[in-house]
Amino acid sequence: MAKSLKTIALRGTAAAFVAVAGVSAQAAEITYVSGATGAAIENFAALVKPWEEATGHTVTIVPMPSSTTDQFGQYRLWLAAGNGDIDLYQTDVIWAPQLAEHFVDLREAAGDLVNEHFPSIIESQTVDGKLVALPIFTDAPALYYRKDLLEKHGASVPTTWEELTATAQMVQDAERAAGNSEIFGFVWQGNSYEGLTCNALEWLKSSGGGQIVEADGSISVNNANAAAALELAASWAGTISPEGVLSYQEEEARGVWQTGNAVFMRNWPYAYSLGNGADSAVAGLFDVAPLPSGQGHGVSAATLGGWNVAVSKYSDDQEAAISLAVYLAGAEAQKARALNESNLPTIMSLYDDADIAAQQPIIPRWKDVFLAAVPRPSAPTRQDYNEVSTLFFSAVHSVLSKEANAADALADLEADLQDLLDK
Ligand code: GLC
């Protein structure tokens, strides 16, 4: 059996599983938990079908809330309790250090497949030499913009946050004056959750305000550039963005955008294929650009996201679960995900794939964006990352909702981070 598993590992394609299909002692019923964002859940059955047919095993997906913060809270409870009902977890790129002890080391099973992935992504899922999860897609956000509306109003794609603010306001005002009463300038993710950490990290980093906690562990968040970036963002809710943006996650922003009611949107690549879908009011009317930078700083910053698959140590069907993880991380499944969901592959060669380039042109265009993306400080803060992020997004939310000014909120945040990290 161990030998067969290695065969599987070599390619991670459904065809590779055929060789061992007859070897399985018994068909396993595998349970996979994943957050429900975009069309991932509805596409999952088709995605795993080749693996099910090749192995005789079946997979049930358990959909979780879209918020990665909520998923993390639930998974941590299940794992701490040694829950044996769930075989595989779809895991956020930031979780590896905090959940490592509960997952199986996938390095041996993955074999040569590891070398097909970008080394930095494999590195992000490696904790003390253990490969905690296998990457299934990476993520780096874009500024989505309406080509038709910018052209109509003689505006160009903004390259600074200040330009974005002005252009969003100008187009919103002109459209409303012309009777388009539902339109807003800019939608993004302002809810108090991990997605706000991503948005706000982008504002700070692109404005010379650092990345909260730097790679060497120093706390950098309390600085004037960061405060100025937050103050600008705090001017958006109720002007160029709906008041309700302070409770938006990815899907709420996409909902407004896809009904044609936003000029700009900050979102991840999954919104690209959905925005061009048959039921989208903006199909063919938009394009994507790198996120703006702060005036005078000239550096766009995209937060590095991404998802992986991890096998629970408490699973009763570890062998089948590992083979599914290898399949999902392999080229066949990643290509399907790229074509259907415009998720960015973690397999290097897929950036040269002609089908992907033709069907989802954002993917080859976004290779350099994700390679330059800014990581959240999960590596330097390890076990404390979730708490660091919670303190950060809570402080940011208090500024956006005008409960605190940015300078005070960042000074308090710095003190809280010191208490947490300088133990
Ligand atoms: C995307 C990213 C993920 C991030 C999340 C925040 O799903 O891939 O890394 O944590 O958005 O909402």
XYZ file of C-alpha atoms and ligand atoms in Angstrom:
435
model
C 0.000 0.000 0.000
C 2.790 2.397 0.858
C 4.253 1.886 -2.584
C 0.926 2.565 -4.272
C 0.574 5.752 -2.306
C 3.895 6.903 -3.692
C 2.665 6.210 -7.217
C -0.319 8.393 -6.504
C 1.922 11.059 -5.178
C 4.034 11.253 -8.274
C 1.460 12.993 -10.362
C -1.639 13.839 -8.404
C -3.812 13.207 -11.435
C -6.908 11.038 -11.497
C -5.241 8.747 -14.049
C -2.532 7.967 -11.536
C -5.146 6.635 -9.146
C -6.532 4.089 -11.562
C -3.505 1.902 -10.990
C -4.380 1.515 -7.334
C -8.177 1.603 -7.484
C -8.454 -2.135 -6.975
C -6.042 -2.081 -4.060
C -8.330 -0.220 -1.655
C -9.537 -2.630 0.981
C -12.816 -0.755 1.249
C -14.448 2.268 -0.271
C -14.079 5.163 2.148
C -16.578 7.968 2.745
C -14.499 11.074 3.125
C -15.663 14.312 4.725
C -14.155 17.601 3.563
C -14.903 20.942 5.220
C -14.529 24.210 3.348
C -15.701 27.782 3.544
C -18.423 28.715 1.084
C -17.217 31.589 -1.082
C -18.193 32.060 -4.725
C -19.047 28.870 -6.610
C -16.517 26.603 -4.854
C -19.108 24.453 -3.109
C -21.335 23.906 -6.134
C -18.318 23.070 -8.302
C -16.818 20.662 -5.786
C -18.757 17.543 -6.845
C -17.495 17.834 -10.432
C -13.979 18.641 -9.223
C -13.629 15.447 -7.157
C -15.556 13.151 -9.499
C -12.478 11.896 -11.403
C -10.835 10.968 -8.102
C -13.986 9.258 -6.831
C -14.280 7.251 -10.037
C -10.637 6.238 -9.983
C -10.549 5.198 -6.332
C -14.092 4.074 -5.550
C -14.147 6.420 -2.531
C -16.769 9.124 -2.086
C -16.440 12.649 -0.735
C -19.005 14.756 1.090
C -18.340 18.451 1.427
C -19.498 20.259 4.548
C -19.927 23.954 3.714
C -18.759 26.437 6.326
C -19.347 30.206 6.623
C -17.451 32.326 4.148
C -15.550 34.224 6.874
C -12.109 32.736 7.426
C -12.219 34.084 10.985
C -15.357 32.057 11.715
C -13.931 28.965 10.036
C -10.757 29.183 12.080
C -12.720 29.439 15.333
C -14.808 26.374 14.517
C -11.929 24.261 13.206
C -9.798 25.009 16.213
C -12.571 23.723 18.479
C -13.094 20.567 16.427
C -9.397 19.828 16.241
C -8.802 20.484 19.929
C -11.570 17.975 20.664
C -9.929 15.397 18.349
C -12.981 15.276 16.066
C -12.736 12.137 13.918
C -15.702 12.921 11.664
C -13.789 15.331 9.458
C -11.019 13.933 7.301
C -9.832 17.019 5.442
C -9.857 20.738 6.143
C -9.510 23.452 3.532
C -7.083 25.785 5.265
C -6.173 29.439 4.842
C -2.538 30.269 4.072
C -2.175 31.983 7.471
C -3.220 29.032 9.630
C -0.368 26.552 9.236
C 1.665 27.513 12.331
C -1.393 27.569 14.589
C -2.973 24.285 13.507
C 0.152 22.283 12.561
C -0.002 19.862 15.487
C -3.401 18.506 14.394
C -2.489 17.644 10.815
C -0.631 14.809 9.132
C 2.767 15.473 7.493
C 2.086 15.313 3.741
C 5.651 15.567 2.480
C 6.218 11.908 1.704
C 2.838 11.378 0.095
C 3.260 14.491 -2.043
C 6.634 13.310 -3.318
C 7.677 15.048 -6.535
C 4.435 17.008 -6.715
C 5.997 19.412 -4.204
C 8.526 20.493 -6.832
C 5.779 21.540 -9.245
C 4.588 24.210 -6.793
C 6.050 27.641 -6.143
C 8.654 27.014 -3.409
C 7.491 30.036 -1.356
C 3.984 28.597 -1.070
C 5.250 25.184 0.024
C 7.433 27.030 2.518
C 4.407 28.869 3.932
C 2.776 25.511 4.709
C 5.873 23.982 6.267
C 6.177 24.191 10.041
C 9.316 22.827 11.713
C 9.998 20.653 8.692
C 6.455 19.242 8.523
C 4.350 19.854 5.409
C 1.110 20.701 7.170
C -1.082 21.278 4.105
C -0.867 21.068 0.322
C -1.644 24.235 -1.652
C -4.685 24.172 -3.937
C -4.762 27.831 -5.008
C -3.101 31.115 -4.177
C -4.701 34.546 -3.967
C -3.828 38.184 -4.544
C -6.535 40.831 -4.895
C -7.257 43.189 -7.766
C -8.893 46.540 -8.304
C -11.916 45.680 -10.426
C -13.127 48.621 -12.492
C -15.966 49.317 -14.886
C -14.433 50.084 -18.290
C -17.728 51.454 -19.642
C -18.281 53.919 -16.803
C -14.703 55.207 -16.764
C -14.839 55.756 -20.501
C -18.242 57.434 -20.354
C -17.000 59.938 -17.768
C -13.538 60.455 -19.251
C -11.716 58.964 -16.265
C -8.641 56.738 -16.190
C -7.833 53.806 -13.916
C -6.592 55.258 -10.609
C -3.090 54.404 -9.460
C -3.276 56.067 -6.035
C -5.884 55.754 -3.269
C -6.407 59.518 -3.484
C -7.180 59.247 -7.219
C -9.478 56.315 -6.558
C -11.360 58.377 -3.966
C -11.754 61.314 -6.363
C -12.683 59.226 -9.426
C -15.163 57.101 -7.482
C -16.851 60.252 -6.189
C -16.924 61.936 -9.602
C -18.416 58.948 -11.437
C -20.876 58.235 -8.612
C -22.087 61.853 -8.613
C -22.435 61.999 -12.402
C -24.270 58.666 -12.593
C -26.632 59.598 -9.784
C -27.362 62.942 -11.418
C -28.292 60.966 -14.530
C -30.778 58.852 -12.538
C -28.612 55.846 -11.616
C -29.641 56.144 -7.979
C -28.201 52.829 -6.738
C -24.614 53.340 -7.868
C -21.662 53.539 -5.476
C -18.062 54.401 -6.222
C -16.172 51.687 -4.364
C -17.023 48.433 -2.608
C -14.580 46.464 -0.453
C -14.479 44.395 2.747
C -15.007 46.481 5.887
C -16.466 43.899 8.262
C -14.584 43.216 11.474
C -12.835 39.980 10.363
C -9.730 38.634 8.643
C -10.692 40.191 5.313
C -10.384 43.652 6.868
C -6.867 42.765 8.003
C -6.123 42.068 4.320
C -7.682 45.330 3.057
C -6.046 47.486 5.721
C -2.633 45.849 5.329
C -2.822 46.934 1.672
C -3.622 50.555 2.583
C -0.772 50.662 5.109
C 1.908 48.885 3.113
C 1.193 50.872 -0.071
C 1.423 54.119 1.905
C 4.799 53.466 3.523
C 3.090 52.381 6.757
C 4.712 48.955 7.132
C 3.085 45.571 7.578
C 1.795 45.607 11.185
C 4.511 43.312 12.553
C 7.607 43.072 10.374
C 9.325 39.847 9.327
C 11.868 40.283 12.172
C 9.051 40.435 14.734
C 9.174 44.188 15.406
C 5.834 45.944 15.866
C 5.690 48.741 13.297
C 2.005 49.620 13.090
C 2.022 52.855 15.089
C 3.297 55.361 12.530
C 2.090 58.494 10.766
C 1.843 56.938 7.289
C -0.358 54.157 8.626
C -2.570 56.684 10.429
C -2.964 58.814 7.285
C -3.889 55.747 5.217
C -6.553 54.744 7.759
C -7.984 58.258 7.909
C -8.413 58.273 4.133
C -10.156 54.882 4.249
C -12.390 56.183 7.048
C -13.709 58.851 4.663
C -15.203 56.231 2.313
C -18.158 54.680 4.203
C -21.143 56.917 3.572
C -19.482 58.818 0.694
C -18.095 56.653 -2.129
C -19.042 53.410 -0.342
C -22.339 52.365 1.215
C -22.564 52.802 5.026
C -23.106 49.052 5.076
C -19.591 48.424 3.701
C -18.471 48.219 7.333
C -20.252 44.858 7.508
C -19.277 43.626 4.020
C -17.188 40.554 3.372
C -16.106 39.371 -0.105
C -19.520 38.130 -1.169
C -21.420 41.273 -0.165
C -19.012 43.417 -2.155
C -19.357 41.084 -5.132
C -23.144 41.187 -4.843
C -23.219 44.974 -5.271
C -20.600 44.883 -8.004
C -22.211 42.117 -10.012
C -25.591 43.803 -10.113
C -23.829 46.742 -11.755
C -23.973 49.040 -8.743
C -20.298 49.842 -8.204
C -17.630 51.617 -10.218
C -14.719 49.941 -8.385
C -14.346 46.845 -6.247
C -11.446 45.373 -4.286
C -11.701 41.600 -4.454
C -9.817 38.356 -5.080
C -9.560 36.656 -8.497
C -12.532 34.325 -7.809
C -14.807 37.306 -8.580
C -13.413 37.485 -12.138
C -15.097 34.364 -13.555
C -18.299 35.038 -11.625
C -18.377 38.634 -12.866
C -18.186 37.342 -16.421
C -20.860 34.696 -15.793
C -24.171 34.455 -17.633
C -26.132 35.918 -14.716
C -23.811 38.895 -14.167
C -24.896 42.406 -15.140
C -21.255 43.420 -15.610
C -20.093 40.558 -17.857
C -17.635 41.940 -20.407
C -17.836 45.448 -18.939
C -14.959 45.326 -16.488
C -11.246 44.745 -16.204
C -8.744 44.421 -13.366
C -5.695 46.454 -12.343
C -3.239 46.246 -9.450
C -4.506 47.962 -6.291
C -3.612 51.661 -5.957
C -0.737 52.929 -3.852
C -0.589 55.798 -1.395
C 0.145 59.216 -2.909
C 3.894 59.748 -3.124
C 4.740 56.148 -2.295
C 4.253 54.515 -5.662
C 4.127 50.919 -4.465
C 1.007 48.864 -4.879
C 0.533 46.201 -2.204
C -1.630 43.109 -2.502
C -2.113 40.889 0.523
C -1.046 37.313 -0.090
C -3.949 34.921 0.371
C -4.546 31.356 -0.632
C -5.977 27.999 0.330
C -4.610 24.572 1.080
C -5.842 21.173 2.074
C -4.824 19.453 5.298
C -5.506 15.927 6.561
C -6.672 15.565 10.143
C -4.579 13.425 12.482
C -7.886 12.231 13.923
C -9.251 10.926 10.594
C -10.077 7.197 10.465
C -9.454 7.149 6.720
C -6.105 8.850 6.542
C -4.868 6.965 3.535
C -7.848 7.876 1.360
C -7.832 11.427 2.753
C -4.160 11.854 1.865
C -4.775 10.620 -1.651
C -7.584 13.167 -2.050
C -5.297 15.941 -0.767
C -2.657 14.981 -3.332
C -5.270 14.918 -6.082
C -6.652 18.360 -5.173
C -3.155 19.853 -5.095
C -2.230 18.319 -8.448
C -2.272 19.860 -11.917
C -5.532 18.286 -13.097
C -7.653 19.623 -10.216
C -5.848 22.975 -10.159
C -6.449 23.468 -13.855
C -10.152 22.728 -13.415
C -10.304 25.217 -10.551
C -8.493 27.826 -12.619
C -10.820 27.391 -15.590
C -14.054 27.285 -13.595
C -13.341 29.615 -10.681
C -10.430 31.783 -11.885
C -8.446 30.720 -8.813
C -4.708 31.300 -9.183
C -2.834 27.984 -9.427
C 0.089 27.166 -7.142
C 1.590 24.911 -9.822
C 4.104 26.907 -11.793
C 3.519 25.406 -15.254
C -0.186 26.310 -15.253
C 0.763 29.973 -15.777
C 1.832 28.927 -19.294
C -1.316 26.916 -19.980
C -3.043 28.128 -23.174
C -6.573 27.087 -22.105
C -6.267 28.983 -18.823
C -4.855 32.080 -20.523
C -7.684 32.071 -23.076
C -10.516 31.471 -20.624
C -9.288 33.376 -17.548
C -6.747 35.961 -18.740
C -6.422 37.381 -15.232
C -4.410 34.294 -14.258
C -1.208 34.767 -16.289
C -1.493 38.532 -15.679
C -1.645 37.979 -11.917
C 1.462 35.802 -11.590
C 3.713 38.782 -10.858
C 1.129 40.350 -8.550
C 0.935 37.311 -6.307
C 4.700 36.729 -6.425
C 5.164 40.264 -5.063
C 2.248 40.031 -2.619
C 2.680 41.014 1.020
C 2.288 38.247 3.592
C 0.342 38.848 6.744
C 2.562 38.491 9.826
C 1.640 34.872 10.515
C 5.227 33.631 10.229
C 6.770 36.031 12.795
C 3.836 35.823 15.228
C 3.159 32.060 14.869
C 0.815 30.892 17.671
C -0.359 34.460 18.236
C -1.319 35.355 14.670
C -5.072 35.043 15.076
C -4.969 37.309 18.128
C -2.682 39.809 16.363
C -5.046 39.962 13.413
C -8.091 40.300 15.661
C -6.511 43.215 17.527
C -5.576 44.821 14.214
C -8.915 44.484 12.423
C -10.784 45.588 15.557
C -8.644 48.722 15.822
C -9.102 49.446 12.103
C -12.838 48.921 12.354
C -13.047 51.387 15.241
C -11.407 54.011 13.011
C -13.621 53.240 10.006
C -16.737 53.505 12.152
C -15.455 56.785 13.640
C -15.312 55.500 17.202
C -11.634 56.410 17.398
C -9.175 58.513 15.460
C -6.404 56.671 13.676
C -3.492 58.007 15.746
C -5.100 56.982 19.073
C -6.280 53.629 17.758
C -2.787 52.770 16.467
C -1.090 53.850 19.704
C -3.473 51.609 21.693
C -2.979 48.786 19.214
C 0.788 49.021 19.579
C 0.455 48.693 23.360
C -1.880 45.701 23.018
C 0.465 44.007 20.562
C 3.387 44.571 22.912
C 1.442 42.958 25.769
C 0.635 40.001 23.566
C 3.974 39.470 21.850
C 6.597 40.640 24.363
C 5.801 37.862 26.793
C -9.279 35.136 0.726
C -7.812 34.774 0.900
C -7.528 34.374 2.317
C -7.978 35.473 3.245
C -9.447 35.778 3.046
C -9.882 36.960 3.905
O -10.060 33.992 0.846
O -7.429 33.747 0.025
O -6.160 34.106 2.488
O -7.711 35.173 4.595
O -9.704 36.077 1.694
O -11.231 37.204 3.798
